[in-house]
Amino acid sequence: MLTKLTKKTMAAMAVAAAALTGTVAPAAADYPEKPITMVIPFSAGGSHDLNGRVITSILPSYLNQAVIVRLTPGAGAQKGAQEVANAPADGYTLLFTHNYADQLQQYVDKLPYDPLEDFVTVARVNYAPAAVAVQADSPYQTFEDLVEASKANPGKIRMAHSGNWGAFFVPAAQMMTALDMQWNLVPYQGGGPALQALLSGDADVTMGFPSSLASHVEAGTVRILATAGEERMFDDVPTFAEVGVEGDIGFMHRVVLAPADTPENALTILRDAFSKLAEDQTFANMMGRLGENIEVLGAEEYDAMRAGQSKAYKELVEKLTSQ
């Protein structure tokens, strides 16, 4: 595997060679000339998979090329991220990930890539507030019921999550700290498998996002006990803050990244396509049916957030691992 220095050196040599010979890389002139692959480093059935299917059904309208989803779960999203980091920086391989996998993972694992050096932001598509969910026939009718049972039986409540230090593990750990309770945190390879664990009875509680929970809530198989956010998502369901878990927790930002050194013209075309996607009424309708918002942020704005996330997650990991 090429080191970052080697990749950047070779990229510079290629540019210099093109200048000397008067040639221009095809990607720079005619991008995109072939289908684009969007790697999702999570399992089927989770919110990224569902959101990704909607995105890739509309985005080709603005790129004149197909956008193909490839699910590459494993190692807490590291497998898919490494695949994209090692891919040619030509705009044809993108990563659809989230803030925890992107910026927090580096503080708990030695990664084979550098999140800020090896990737560049294309766009943040939206964000989603996590919800604590149980089966509809669960004995825990309210979040307070769940907390009371958790305190009475430390470590007995099985909480299915999407992977260590992921989008559900982190708010679960923060909840346990804030409320002085203990769950048995059971990792699964993504939000989809974690939800299936709840539905099959292998777990007592899990977390989810609107796109993955909405149909189950509507079908009457899942009940929401609490949600992240300043405002209630449901009239009769409290927010995390209302149940005693303060702070900016439980939010997942869905972001599209590209390998570093992707040509600027390719990034401009991709970013323009996502900007148009945000105004697309069909996209809005499809996302609405998933229960998801559309909050596209440009690269510059989200990059400022990434830097802040990196600092905050470093402090969070230090706090949680010191206890």
XYZ file of C-alpha atoms in Angstrom:
323
model
C 0.000 0.000 0.000
C 1.385 3.410 -0.949
C 2.075 5.813 1.864
C 0.420 9.226 1.856
C 3.767 10.814 0.939
C 4.280 8.382 -1.924
C 0.765 8.850 -3.272
C 1.059 12.621 -3.175
C 4.548 12.526 -4.707
C 3.353 10.301 -7.534
C 0.341 12.530 -8.089
C 2.638 15.548 -8.379
C 4.902 13.649 -10.813
C 1.886 12.738 -12.930
C 0.797 16.383 -13.130
C 4.312 17.440 -14.070
C 4.509 14.751 -16.750
C 1.181 15.853 -18.190
C 2.408 19.430 -18.330
C 5.587 18.392 -20.169
C 3.812 16.200 -22.711
C 0.829 18.462 -23.173
C -1.595 15.663 -22.276
C -4.637 16.023 -20.051
C -6.083 13.169 -17.982
C -9.451 12.031 -19.372
C -11.102 12.424 -15.950
C -10.095 16.074 -15.888
C -11.654 16.740 -19.290
C -14.772 14.609 -19.426
C -15.722 13.569 -15.900
C -17.774 11.509 -15.359
C -17.322 9.075 -18.257
C -18.394 5.921 -16.424
C -20.523 4.838 -13.439
C -19.533 6.071 -9.982
C -19.361 3.697 -7.011
C -20.557 4.892 -3.615
C -19.123 2.656 -0.894
C -21.247 2.347 2.233
C -19.150 0.863 5.076
C -22.208 -0.519 6.878
C -24.577 -3.464 6.537
C -27.784 -3.762 4.538
C -30.986 -2.496 6.099
C -29.480 0.318 8.147
C -30.213 4.008 7.695
C -27.172 4.584 5.461
C -28.257 1.812 3.140
C -31.796 3.221 2.933
C -30.626 6.819 2.468
C -27.984 5.711 -0.023
C -30.545 3.955 -2.220
C -32.581 7.153 -2.451
C -29.520 9.305 -3.167
C -28.242 7.015 -5.912
C -31.654 6.835 -7.572
C -31.767 10.618 -8.103
C -28.121 11.739 -8.298
C -27.537 10.250 -11.789
C -29.963 12.862 -13.162
C -27.324 15.493 -12.402
C -24.239 13.479 -13.365
C -25.466 11.676 -16.496
C -23.946 8.491 -15.110
C -25.169 5.716 -12.849
C -24.169 5.803 -9.181
C -23.819 2.291 -7.774
C -24.052 1.368 -4.088
C -21.493 -1.079 -2.728
C -21.961 -2.239 0.859
C -18.613 -2.972 2.532
C -19.253 -3.487 6.251
C -16.642 -4.527 8.764
C -14.184 -3.344 11.406
C -16.362 -0.485 12.595
C -16.603 1.019 9.071
C -12.826 0.850 8.630
C -12.961 -1.773 5.871
C -15.042 0.373 3.544
C -13.156 3.547 4.433
C -9.811 1.920 3.685
C -11.154 0.677 0.357
C -11.976 4.234 -0.666
C -8.750 5.687 0.758
C -6.778 3.245 -1.396
C -8.924 3.765 -4.505
C -7.690 5.899 -7.416
C -8.354 9.559 -6.699
C -10.347 10.042 -9.886
C -13.855 10.781 -8.603
C -15.238 7.332 -9.389
C -15.138 5.915 -5.862
C -16.882 7.760 -3.030
C -17.467 6.990 0.651
C -20.889 7.475 2.278
C -20.142 7.486 5.995
C -20.986 9.373 9.180
C -19.282 11.630 11.707
C -18.521 8.939 14.303
C -16.807 6.611 11.840
C -15.112 9.558 10.147
C -13.706 11.457 13.130
C -14.119 9.466 16.361
C -12.729 6.084 15.298
C -9.178 7.427 15.070
C -9.068 7.925 18.840
C -9.912 4.330 19.726
C -8.136 2.415 16.939
C -4.928 2.677 14.964
C -6.347 3.316 11.523
C -4.654 2.356 8.237
C -5.590 5.794 6.908
C -5.771 9.388 8.145
C -9.371 10.702 8.133
C -8.420 14.327 7.466
C -5.446 13.704 5.187
C -6.770 10.866 3.030
C -10.310 12.147 2.381
C -11.896 15.324 1.120
C -15.519 16.330 1.700
C -17.994 16.263 -1.165
C -21.082 17.152 0.868
C -23.023 16.468 4.024
C -26.366 15.145 2.875
C -28.364 15.388 6.114
C -28.304 14.616 9.807
C -30.460 12.331 11.900
C -31.363 12.271 15.609
C -31.090 8.876 17.287
C -34.076 7.334 19.035
C -34.143 4.768 21.839
C -36.441 1.939 20.740
C -37.961 -1.210 22.252
C -40.429 -3.770 20.967
C -44.044 -2.614 21.095
C -44.885 -5.311 23.653
C -41.852 -4.512 25.824
C -42.493 -4.168 29.554
C -40.723 -0.798 29.325
C -43.558 1.573 28.474
C -41.482 4.713 29.066
C -37.833 5.691 29.163
C -38.146 6.024 32.930
C -39.266 2.362 33.085
C -36.149 1.376 31.174
C -33.854 3.407 33.429
C -35.474 1.988 36.571
C -35.045 -1.597 35.338
C -31.458 -0.865 34.286
C -30.545 0.432 37.723
C -32.276 -2.471 39.464
C -30.499 -5.004 37.229
C -27.078 -3.604 36.261
C -25.780 -5.123 33.022
C -28.896 -7.228 32.424
C -30.578 -5.020 29.819
C -29.227 -6.038 26.402
C -28.681 -3.013 24.184
C -27.988 -3.856 20.511
C -25.835 -1.261 18.747
C -24.180 -0.771 15.380
C -20.575 -1.305 16.484
C -18.167 -0.125 19.157
C -17.716 3.656 19.170
C -20.368 4.005 16.497
C -23.525 6.071 16.110
C -25.437 4.177 18.824
C -22.607 3.060 21.103
C -21.515 6.625 21.879
C -24.896 8.038 22.993
C -25.565 4.790 24.896
C -22.282 5.225 26.775
C -23.125 8.858 27.467
C -26.574 7.876 28.748
C -25.151 5.282 31.104
C -22.702 7.844 32.472
C -25.298 10.603 32.843
C -27.941 8.391 34.467
C -25.645 6.128 36.501
C -26.902 2.909 34.984
C -25.360 -0.046 33.158
C -26.493 -1.789 29.954
C -24.992 -4.850 28.320
C -23.849 -3.259 25.053
C -23.925 -5.894 22.299
C -22.274 -4.929 18.978
C -23.689 -5.815 15.560
C -22.390 -5.053 12.076
C -24.603 -2.041 11.493
C -27.908 -0.509 12.482
C -29.910 -2.959 10.364
C -28.653 -6.091 12.176
C -29.010 -4.295 15.539
C -32.660 -3.550 14.768
C -33.237 -7.152 13.708
C -31.781 -8.266 17.042
C -34.435 -6.186 18.800
C -37.251 -7.480 16.590
C -36.180 -11.103 17.087
C -35.971 -10.731 20.853
C -32.194 -11.090 21.044
C -31.983 -7.558 22.494
C -34.132 -5.558 24.895
C -33.406 -2.141 23.468
C -31.613 -0.517 20.553
C -31.297 2.849 18.865
C -32.263 3.830 15.368
C -32.884 6.684 12.989
C -36.137 7.746 11.310
C -35.443 5.926 8.040
C -34.926 2.561 9.727
C -37.575 2.872 12.468
C -40.473 4.637 10.739
C -42.037 1.590 9.064
C -41.788 -0.470 12.275
C -43.367 2.270 14.354
C -46.158 2.587 11.802
C -46.638 -1.204 11.796
C -46.903 -1.204 15.586
C -43.902 -3.487 16.201
C -41.573 -0.887 17.733
C -42.083 1.815 20.352
C -39.885 4.913 20.700
C -38.985 5.897 24.277
C -36.817 9.004 23.738
C -35.169 10.947 20.929
C -32.179 13.260 20.489
C -32.727 16.888 19.615
C -33.946 20.093 21.182
C -37.521 19.522 20.092
C -39.754 16.461 20.314
C -40.107 14.355 17.192
C -43.315 12.859 18.574
C -45.766 14.651 20.867
C -45.738 11.898 23.495
C -42.014 11.015 23.339
C -39.499 13.024 25.436
C -36.127 14.261 24.230
C -32.847 13.057 25.723
C -32.573 16.383 27.560
C -36.011 15.900 29.109
C -34.992 12.544 30.581
C -31.766 13.917 32.053
C -29.185 13.375 29.296
C -27.883 16.838 28.458
C -25.532 17.888 25.698
C -25.145 17.586 21.949
C -25.414 13.810 21.683
C -27.184 11.330 19.472
C -26.796 13.113 16.131
C -25.424 11.382 13.053
C -24.237 13.454 10.099
C -24.337 11.525 6.819
C -21.448 12.686 4.681
C -20.007 11.839 1.271
C -16.217 11.847 1.044
C -13.780 11.303 -1.819
C -10.120 10.230 -1.794
C -7.649 13.053 -1.275
C -6.151 14.417 -4.500
C -9.383 13.891 -6.405
C -9.221 16.415 -9.288
C -10.846 19.730 -8.464
C -13.037 19.671 -11.556
C -14.467 16.280 -10.512
C -15.132 17.587 -6.998
C -16.816 20.682 -8.411
C -19.125 18.544 -10.565
C -19.958 16.237 -7.659
C -20.591 19.099 -5.257
C -22.796 20.852 -7.794
C -24.801 17.622 -8.247
C -25.422 17.341 -4.503
C -26.413 21.000 -4.370
C -29.006 20.339 -7.079
C -30.102 17.186 -5.293
C -31.076 19.315 -2.289
C -33.578 21.190 -4.482
C -34.994 18.117 -6.211
C -38.678 17.604 -5.365
C -38.633 13.868 -6.102
C -35.679 13.483 -3.762
C -37.518 15.505 -1.103
C -40.591 13.303 -1.456
C -38.610 10.072 -1.197
C -36.633 11.283 1.801
C -39.853 12.440 3.415
C -41.265 8.935 3.131
C -38.192 7.714 4.996
C -38.820 10.308 7.692
C -35.456 11.936 6.930
C -34.571 15.609 6.523
C -32.621 17.216 3.695
C -29.866 19.385 5.106
C -27.131 19.457 2.472
C -24.022 21.342 3.557
C -21.214 22.299 1.208
C -17.660 21.065 1.661
C -16.263 24.234 3.209
C -19.028 24.481 5.799
C -18.888 20.821 6.746
C -15.074 20.789 6.877
C -15.285 23.399 9.623
C -17.605 21.038 11.491
C -15.244 18.079 10.947
C -12.411 19.897 12.687
C -14.668 20.643 15.647
C -15.931 17.056 15.733
C -12.376 15.735 15.835
C -11.533 17.819 18.897
C -14.813 17.030 20.694
C -14.566 13.281 20.035
C -11.003 13.139 21.311
C -12.159 14.691 24.583
C -15.189 12.375 24.726
C -13.117 9.216 24.264
C -10.662 10.359 26.916
C -13.538 11.002 29.313
C -15.342 7.709 28.708
C -12.219 5.538 28.770
C -10.940 7.107 31.999
C -13.990 6.025 33.983
